[in-house]
PDB file of C-alpha atoms in Angstrom:
ATOM      1  CA  MET A   1      88.492 101.417 119.392  1.00 94.00           C
ATOM      2  CA  LYS A   2      88.005 104.991 120.580  1.00 96.00           C
ATOM      3  CA  GLN A   3      85.343 103.950 123.106  1.00 97.00           C
ATOM      4  CA  GLN A   4      87.464 101.002 124.252  1.00 97.00           C
ATOM      5  CA  LEU A   5      90.403 103.312 124.994  1.00 97.00           C
ATOM      6  CA  ALA A   6      88.202 105.846 126.785  1.00 97.00           C
ATOM      7  CA  ASN A   7      86.700 103.100 128.970  1.00 97.00           C
ATOM      8  CA  LEU A   8      90.110 101.645 129.873  1.00 97.00           C
ATOM      9  CA  ILE A   9      91.523 105.084 130.722  1.00 97.00           C
ATOM     10  CA  GLU A  10      88.539 105.668 133.010  1.00 97.00           C
ATOM     11  CA  GLN A  11      89.057 102.260 134.656  1.00 96.00           C
ATOM     12  CA  ALA A  12      92.693 103.201 135.253  1.00 96.00           C
ATOM     13  CA  GLY A  13      91.541 106.372 137.027  1.00 96.00           C
ATOM     14  CA  MET A  14      93.402 108.557 134.531  1.00 97.00           C
ATOM     15  CA  ASP A  15      92.291 111.828 132.973  1.00 97.00           C
ATOM     16  CA  ILE A  16      93.573 112.175 129.414  1.00 98.00           C
ATOM     17  CA  PRO A  17      92.274 114.953 127.115  1.00 98.00           C
ATOM     18  CA  ALA A  18      90.333 113.938 123.988  1.00 97.00           C
ATOM     19  CA  HIS A  19      93.007 115.171 121.542  1.00 98.00           C
ATOM     20  CA  GLN A  20      95.659 113.041 123.285  1.00 98.00           C
ATOM     21  CA  GLN A  21      93.337 110.020 123.144  1.00 98.00           C
ATOM     22  CA  ASP A  22      92.964 110.683 119.392  1.00 98.00           C
ATOM     23  CA  GLN A  23      96.768 110.689 119.053  1.00 98.00           C
ATOM     24  CA  LEU A  24      96.996 107.368 120.924  1.00 98.00           C
ATOM     25  CA  ILE A  25      94.417 105.855 118.555  1.00 98.00           C
ATOM     26  CA  GLY A  26      96.320 107.311 115.598  1.00 98.00           C
ATOM     27  CA  TYR A  27      99.474 105.628 116.852  1.00 98.00           C
ATOM     28  CA  VAL A  28      97.721 102.239 117.101  1.00 98.00           C
ATOM     29  CA  GLU A  29      96.325 102.666 113.578  1.00 97.00           C
ATOM     30  CA  MET A  30      99.804 103.438 112.208  1.00 97.00           C
ATOM     31  CA  LEU A  31     101.357 100.549 114.137  1.00 97.00           C
ATOM     32  CA  HIS A  32      98.727  98.167 112.771  1.00 97.00           C
ATOM     33  CA  LYS A  33      99.267  99.410 109.210  1.00 96.00           C
ATOM     34  CA  TRP A  34     103.077  99.329 109.277  1.00 96.00           C
ATOM     35  CA  ASN A  35     103.120  96.020 111.131  1.00 96.00           C
ATOM     36  CA  LYS A  36     101.855  94.179 108.056  1.00 92.00           C
ATOM     37  CA  ALA A  37     104.978  95.110 106.100  1.00 93.00           C
ATOM     38  CA  TYR A  38     107.629  95.625 108.780  1.00 93.00           C
ATOM     39  CA  ASN A  39     106.681  93.218 111.577  1.00 91.00           C
ATOM     40  CA  LEU A  40     107.161  95.762 114.367  1.00 94.00           C
ATOM     41  CA  THR A  41     105.213  93.887 117.057  1.00 94.00           C
ATOM     42  CA  SER A  42     103.905  90.367 117.588  1.00 95.00           C
ATOM     43  CA  VAL A  43     100.545  91.833 118.637  1.00 95.00           C
ATOM     44  CA  ARG A  44      98.370  91.835 115.505  1.00 95.00           C
ATOM     45  CA  ASP A  45      94.957  92.954 116.731  1.00 96.00           C
ATOM     46  CA  PRO A  46      94.531  96.751 117.217  1.00 96.00           C
ATOM     47  CA  GLN A  47      92.165  96.231 120.172  1.00 96.00           C
ATOM     48  CA  GLU A  48      94.814  94.065 121.814  1.00 96.00           C
ATOM     49  CA  MET A  49      97.428  96.758 121.060  1.00 97.00           C
ATOM     50  CA  ILE A  50      95.351  99.244 123.058  1.00 98.00           C
ATOM     51  CA  ILE A  51      95.681  97.043 126.156  1.00 97.00           C
ATOM     52  CA  LYS A  52      99.139  95.518 125.694  1.00 95.00           C
ATOM     53  CA  HIS A  53     100.879  98.575 124.241  1.00 96.00           C
ATOM     54  CA  ILE A  54      98.964 101.752 125.090  1.00 98.00           C
ATOM     55  CA  MET A  55      97.577 101.011 128.549  1.00 97.00           C
ATOM     56  CA  ASP A  56     100.650  99.014 129.571  1.00 96.00           C
ATOM     57  CA  SER A  57     102.766 102.078 128.730  1.00 97.00           C
ATOM     58  CA  ILE A  58     100.701 104.953 130.088  1.00 98.00           C
ATOM     59  CA  VAL A  59     100.140 103.478 133.573  1.00 97.00           C
ATOM     60  CA  VAL A  60     103.830 104.285 134.179  1.00 97.00           C
ATOM     61  CA  SER A  61     103.157 108.002 133.718  1.00 98.00           C
ATOM     62  CA  GLN A  62     102.440 108.816 137.379  1.00 96.00           C
ATOM     63  CA  HIS A  63     105.901 107.513 138.337  1.00 97.00           C
ATOM     64  CA  LEU A  64     107.863 109.781 135.978  1.00 98.00           C
ATOM     65  CA  GLU A  65     109.836 112.297 138.036  1.00 97.00           C
ATOM     66  CA  GLY A  66     111.790 114.858 136.056  1.00 98.00           C
ATOM     67  CA  SER A  67     111.473 116.270 132.552  1.00 98.00           C
ATOM     68  CA  ASN A  68     113.972 114.424 130.361  1.00 98.00           C
ATOM     69  CA  PHE A  69     113.688 110.689 129.632  1.00 98.00           C
ATOM     70  CA  ILE A  70     115.214 108.047 127.391  1.00 98.00           C
ATOM     71  CA  ASP A  71     113.429 104.883 126.304  1.00 98.00           C
ATOM     72  CA  VAL A  72     116.105 102.283 125.589  1.00 97.00           C
ATOM     73  CA  GLY A  73     115.358  99.492 123.115  1.00 96.00           C
ATOM     74  CA  THR A  74     112.127 101.297 122.307  1.00 97.00           C
ATOM     75  CA  GLY A  75     111.141  98.999 119.423  1.00 96.00           C
ATOM     76  CA  PRO A  76     108.250 100.704 117.631  1.00 97.00           C
ATOM     77  CA  GLY A  77     108.170 103.384 120.358  1.00 98.00           C
ATOM     78  CA  LEU A  78     107.050 101.598 123.515  1.00 97.00           C
ATOM     79  CA  PRO A  79     106.557 102.883 126.125  1.00 98.00           C
ATOM     80  CA  GLY A  80     108.047 106.155 124.819  1.00 98.00           C
ATOM     81  CA  ILE A  81     105.447 107.296 122.266  1.00 98.00           C
ATOM     82  CA  PRO A  82     102.335 106.791 124.456  1.00 98.00           C
ATOM     83  CA  LEU A  83     104.116 108.445 127.397  1.00 98.00           C
ATOM     84  CA  ALA A  84     105.243 111.372 125.222  1.00 98.00           C
ATOM     85  CA  ILE A  85     101.694 111.887 123.931  1.00 98.00           C
ATOM     86  CA  ILE A  86     100.206 112.196 127.424  1.00 98.00           C
ATOM     87  CA  ASN A  87     103.186 114.155 128.837  1.00 98.00           C
ATOM     88  CA  PRO A  88     103.709 116.964 126.303  1.00 98.00           C
ATOM     89  CA  ASP A  89     105.670 118.941 128.929  1.00 98.00           C
ATOM     90  CA  LYS A  90     108.377 116.236 129.166  1.00 98.00           C
ATOM     91  CA  SER A  91     110.948 115.281 126.514  1.00 98.00           C
ATOM     92  CA  PHE A  92     111.629 111.717 125.388  1.00 98.00           C
ATOM     93  CA  THR A  93     114.588 110.275 123.478  1.00 98.00           C
ATOM     94  CA  LEU A  94     113.697 106.965 121.813  1.00 98.00           C
ATOM     95  CA  LEU A  95     116.694 104.721 121.163  1.00 98.00           C
ATOM     96  CA  ASP A  96     116.769 101.617 119.003  1.00 97.00           C
ATOM     97  CA  SER A  97     119.403  99.963 116.823  1.00 97.00           C
ATOM     98  CA  LEU A  98     117.021  98.923 114.020  1.00 97.00           C
ATOM     99  CA  GLY A  99     116.465 101.364 111.173  1.00 97.00           C
ATOM    100  CA  LYS A 100     112.920 100.219 110.336  1.00 96.00           C
ATOM    101  CA  ARG A 101     111.752 100.959 113.870  1.00 97.00           C
ATOM    102  CA  ILE A 102     113.294 104.424 113.908  1.00 98.00           C
ATOM    103  CA  ARG A 103     111.817 105.183 110.458  1.00 98.00           C
ATOM    104  CA  PHE A 104     108.401 104.203 111.799  1.00 98.00           C
ATOM    105  CA  ILE A 105     108.842 106.431 114.867  1.00 98.00           C
ATOM    106  CA  ARG A 106     109.864 109.373 112.655  1.00 98.00           C
ATOM    107  CA  GLN A 107     106.707 108.889 110.583  1.00 98.00           C
ATOM    108  CA  VAL A 108     104.579 108.735 113.744  1.00 98.00           C
ATOM    109  CA  ILE A 109     106.102 111.973 115.025  1.00 98.00           C
ATOM    110  CA  HIS A 110     105.451 113.649 111.664  1.00 98.00           C
ATOM    111  CA  GLU A 111     101.878 112.423 111.120  1.00 98.00           C
ATOM    112  CA  LEU A 112     100.666 112.840 114.699  1.00 98.00           C
ATOM    113  CA  LYS A 113     102.542 116.145 115.219  1.00 98.00           C
ATOM    114  CA  ILE A 114     104.417 115.007 118.332  1.00 98.00           C
ATOM    115  CA  ASP A 115     107.122 117.556 119.138  1.00 98.00           C
ATOM    116  CA  ASN A 116     108.661 116.178 122.352  1.00 98.00           C
ATOM    117  CA  VAL A 117     110.263 113.002 120.916  1.00 98.00           C
ATOM    118  CA  THR A 118     113.802 112.590 119.535  1.00 98.00           C
ATOM    119  CA  PRO A 119     114.385 109.262 117.731  1.00 98.00           C
ATOM    120  CA  ILE A 120     117.968 107.922 117.717  1.00 98.00           C
ATOM    121  CA  GLN A 121     119.221 104.905 115.793  1.00 98.00           C
ATOM    122  CA  SER A 122     122.133 103.518 117.786  1.00 98.00           C
ATOM    123  CA  ARG A 123     123.249 100.679 119.981  1.00 97.00           C
ATOM    124  CA  VAL A 124     122.859 101.773 123.578  1.00 96.00           C
ATOM    125  CA  GLU A 125     126.562 101.339 124.389  1.00 94.00           C
ATOM    126  CA  ASP A 126     127.514 103.607 121.439  1.00 97.00           C
ATOM    127  CA  PHE A 127     125.136 106.438 122.314  1.00 98.00           C
ATOM    128  CA  GLN A 128     126.831 109.242 124.250  1.00 97.00           C
ATOM    129  CA  PRO A 129     124.362 111.982 125.222  1.00 97.00           C
ATOM    130  CA  GLU A 130     125.589 115.496 125.973  1.00 95.00           C
ATOM    131  CA  LEU A 131     123.465 115.568 129.117  1.00 96.00           C
ATOM    132  CA  GLY A 132     122.314 112.743 131.368  1.00 98.00           C
ATOM    133  CA  PHE A 133     118.633 111.845 131.652  1.00 98.00           C
ATOM    134  CA  ASP A 134     116.313 112.154 134.645  1.00 98.00           C
ATOM    135  CA  GLY A 135     114.941 108.695 133.896  1.00 98.00           C
ATOM    136  CA  VAL A 136     116.089 105.708 131.825  1.00 98.00           C
ATOM    137  CA  LEU A 137     113.080 103.614 130.801  1.00 98.00           C
ATOM    138  CA  SER A 138     112.906 100.155 129.325  1.00 95.00           C
ATOM    139  CA  ARG A 139     110.431  97.349 128.904  1.00 92.00           C
ATOM    140  CA  ALA A 140     112.659  95.356 126.577  1.00 79.00           C
ATOM    141  CA  PHE A 141     115.661  94.263 128.626  1.00 81.00           C
ATOM    142  CA  ALA A 142     115.988  90.616 129.567  1.00 80.00           C
ATOM    143  CA  SER A 143     117.420  91.424 132.979  1.00 91.00           C
ATOM    144  CA  MET A 144     117.766  94.475 135.195  1.00 94.00           C
ATOM    145  CA  SER A 145     121.501  93.891 135.619  1.00 94.00           C
ATOM    146  CA  ASP A 146     121.928  94.040 131.804  1.00 94.00           C
ATOM    147  CA  MET A 147     119.926  97.239 131.724  1.00 95.00           C
ATOM    148  CA  VAL A 148     122.006  98.882 134.440  1.00 95.00           C
ATOM    149  CA  ASN A 149     125.318  97.693 132.969  1.00 94.00           C
ATOM    150  CA  TRP A 150     124.569  98.729 129.381  1.00 95.00           C
ATOM    151  CA  CYS A 151     122.859 102.007 130.297  1.00 96.00           C
ATOM    152  CA  HIS A 152     125.114 103.064 133.179  1.00 95.00           C
ATOM    153  CA  HIS A 153     126.261 106.196 131.278  1.00 97.00           C
ATOM    154  CA  LEU A 154     122.755 107.498 130.556  1.00 98.00           C
ATOM    155  CA  PRO A 155     121.265 108.820 133.835  1.00 98.00           C
ATOM    156  CA  SER A 156     122.160 112.265 135.151  1.00 97.00           C
ATOM    157  CA  GLU A 157     123.747 112.578 138.600  1.00 95.00           C
ATOM    158  CA  HIS A 158     120.360 112.144 140.290  1.00 95.00           C
ATOM    159  CA  GLY A 159     118.789 110.136 137.479  1.00 98.00           C
ATOM    160  CA  TYR A 160     117.226 106.724 137.933  1.00 97.00           C
ATOM    161  CA  PHE A 161     116.281 103.587 136.003  1.00 98.00           C
ATOM    162  CA  LEU A 162     112.701 102.441 135.395  1.00 97.00           C
ATOM    163  CA  ALA A 163     112.330  98.795 134.404  1.00 97.00           C
ATOM    164  CA  LEU A 164     108.904  97.556 133.300  1.00 96.00           C
ATOM    165  CA  LYS A 165     108.575  93.942 134.346  1.00 95.00           C
ATOM    166  CA  GLY A 166     105.956  91.229 134.744  1.00 93.00           C
ATOM    167  CA  GLN A 167     106.627  89.460 138.013  1.00 90.00           C
ATOM    168  CA  VAL A 168     109.515  90.723 140.115  1.00 92.00           C
ATOM    169  CA  ASP A 169     112.240  88.129 140.369  1.00 90.00           C
ATOM    170  CA  GLN A 170     114.299  88.269 143.561  1.00 93.00           C
ATOM    171  CA  VAL A 171     117.145  86.397 141.819  1.00 94.00           C
ATOM    172  CA  GLU A 172     117.281  89.224 139.263  1.00 93.00           C
ATOM    173  CA  ILE A 173     117.445  91.798 142.059  1.00 95.00           C
ATOM    174  CA  ASP A 174     120.228  89.836 143.791  1.00 95.00           C
ATOM    175  CA  GLU A 175     122.260  89.884 140.557  1.00 95.00           C
ATOM    176  CA  LEU A 176     122.319  93.687 140.359  1.00 96.00           C
ATOM    177  CA  PRO A 177     125.754  95.365 140.575  1.00 94.00           C
ATOM    178  CA  ALA A 178     126.861  96.316 144.072  1.00 94.00           C
ATOM    179  CA  ASP A 179     126.584 100.048 143.335  1.00 93.00           C
ATOM    180  CA  CYS A 180     122.932  99.758 142.264  1.00 95.00           C
ATOM    181  CA  SER A 181     119.918  99.464 144.536  1.00 94.00           C
ATOM    182  CA  VAL A 182     116.163  99.039 144.135  1.00 97.00           C
ATOM    183  CA  THR A 183     114.491 102.184 145.494  1.00 97.00           C
ATOM    184  CA  GLY A 184     110.924 101.152 144.736  1.00 97.00           C
ATOM    185  CA  ILE A 185     108.738  98.388 143.315  1.00 97.00           C
ATOM    186  CA  LYS A 186     105.389  99.675 142.109  1.00 96.00           C
ATOM    187  CA  PRO A 187     102.615  97.221 141.199  1.00 96.00           C
ATOM    188  CA  LEU A 188     100.938  98.471 138.018  1.00 96.00           C
ATOM    189  CA  SER A 189      97.250  97.940 137.393  1.00 94.00           C
ATOM    190  CA  VAL A 190      96.622  97.636 133.644  1.00 96.00           C
ATOM    191  CA  PRO A 191      92.882  97.385 132.891  1.00 95.00           C
ATOM    192  CA  GLY A 192      92.138  94.441 130.620  1.00 93.00           C
ATOM    193  CA  LEU A 193      95.573  92.846 130.978  1.00 94.00           C
ATOM    194  CA  GLU A 194      95.982  89.426 132.528  1.00 90.00           C
ATOM    195  CA  GLY A 195      99.073  88.728 134.608  1.00 88.00           C
ATOM    196  CA  GLN A 196     101.166  90.897 136.891  1.00 91.00           C
ATOM    197  CA  ARG A 197     102.944  94.112 135.907  1.00 95.00           C
ATOM    198  CA  HIS A 198     105.492  95.948 138.009  1.00 96.00           C
ATOM    199  CA  LEU A 199     107.671  99.001 137.694  1.00 97.00           C
ATOM    200  CA  VAL A 200     111.063  98.564 139.350  1.00 97.00           C
ATOM    201  CA  ILE A 201     112.860 101.808 140.182  1.00 97.00           C
ATOM    202  CA  LEU A 202     116.637 101.572 140.493  1.00 97.00           C
ATOM    203  CA  ALA A 203     119.331 104.052 141.465  1.00 96.00           C
ATOM    204  CA  ARG A 204     123.110 103.951 141.457  1.00 89.00           C
TER     205      ARG A 204
END
């Protein structure tokens, strides 16, 4: 698994220190272990998790501008945990409404000694942060208009939304609120993953 991750990171043209790669592997091992009891992800095979969860998350890293991010509907910590591991200088709030997911994330933070993640159990509409975030991330929302409507209170004045999508659907873009615009669509190359991946950057 370690060699697989190292090869994929190299294919992605990324440079990730060995200790961070070890943390990413540790996260996959914990996810695999907990998944048997708590059903945190439909992906069962750890080698598949490395592609579909780790690589699919970390390719977003180069597009993170700012220092303070929230991952909304994070599930078992995706993409927040992998991004936090490889960006120790940035802070990540991981929000999910399900207690079992947040308990898992707390255990990950403890065991892997990750100090730049704050897990929050809450529905997104009930969570009122003291300060807005530079970036609002999600790979879980059904539509971008839902994401923008439910998370409208989360970005700072100059903050932005980052939606991880497969194919970009023009109908979905057309349905966005009038005060929201797409400022960038970045094709993401995920080594080993079939199908298209895009990052859609939105601003209000």
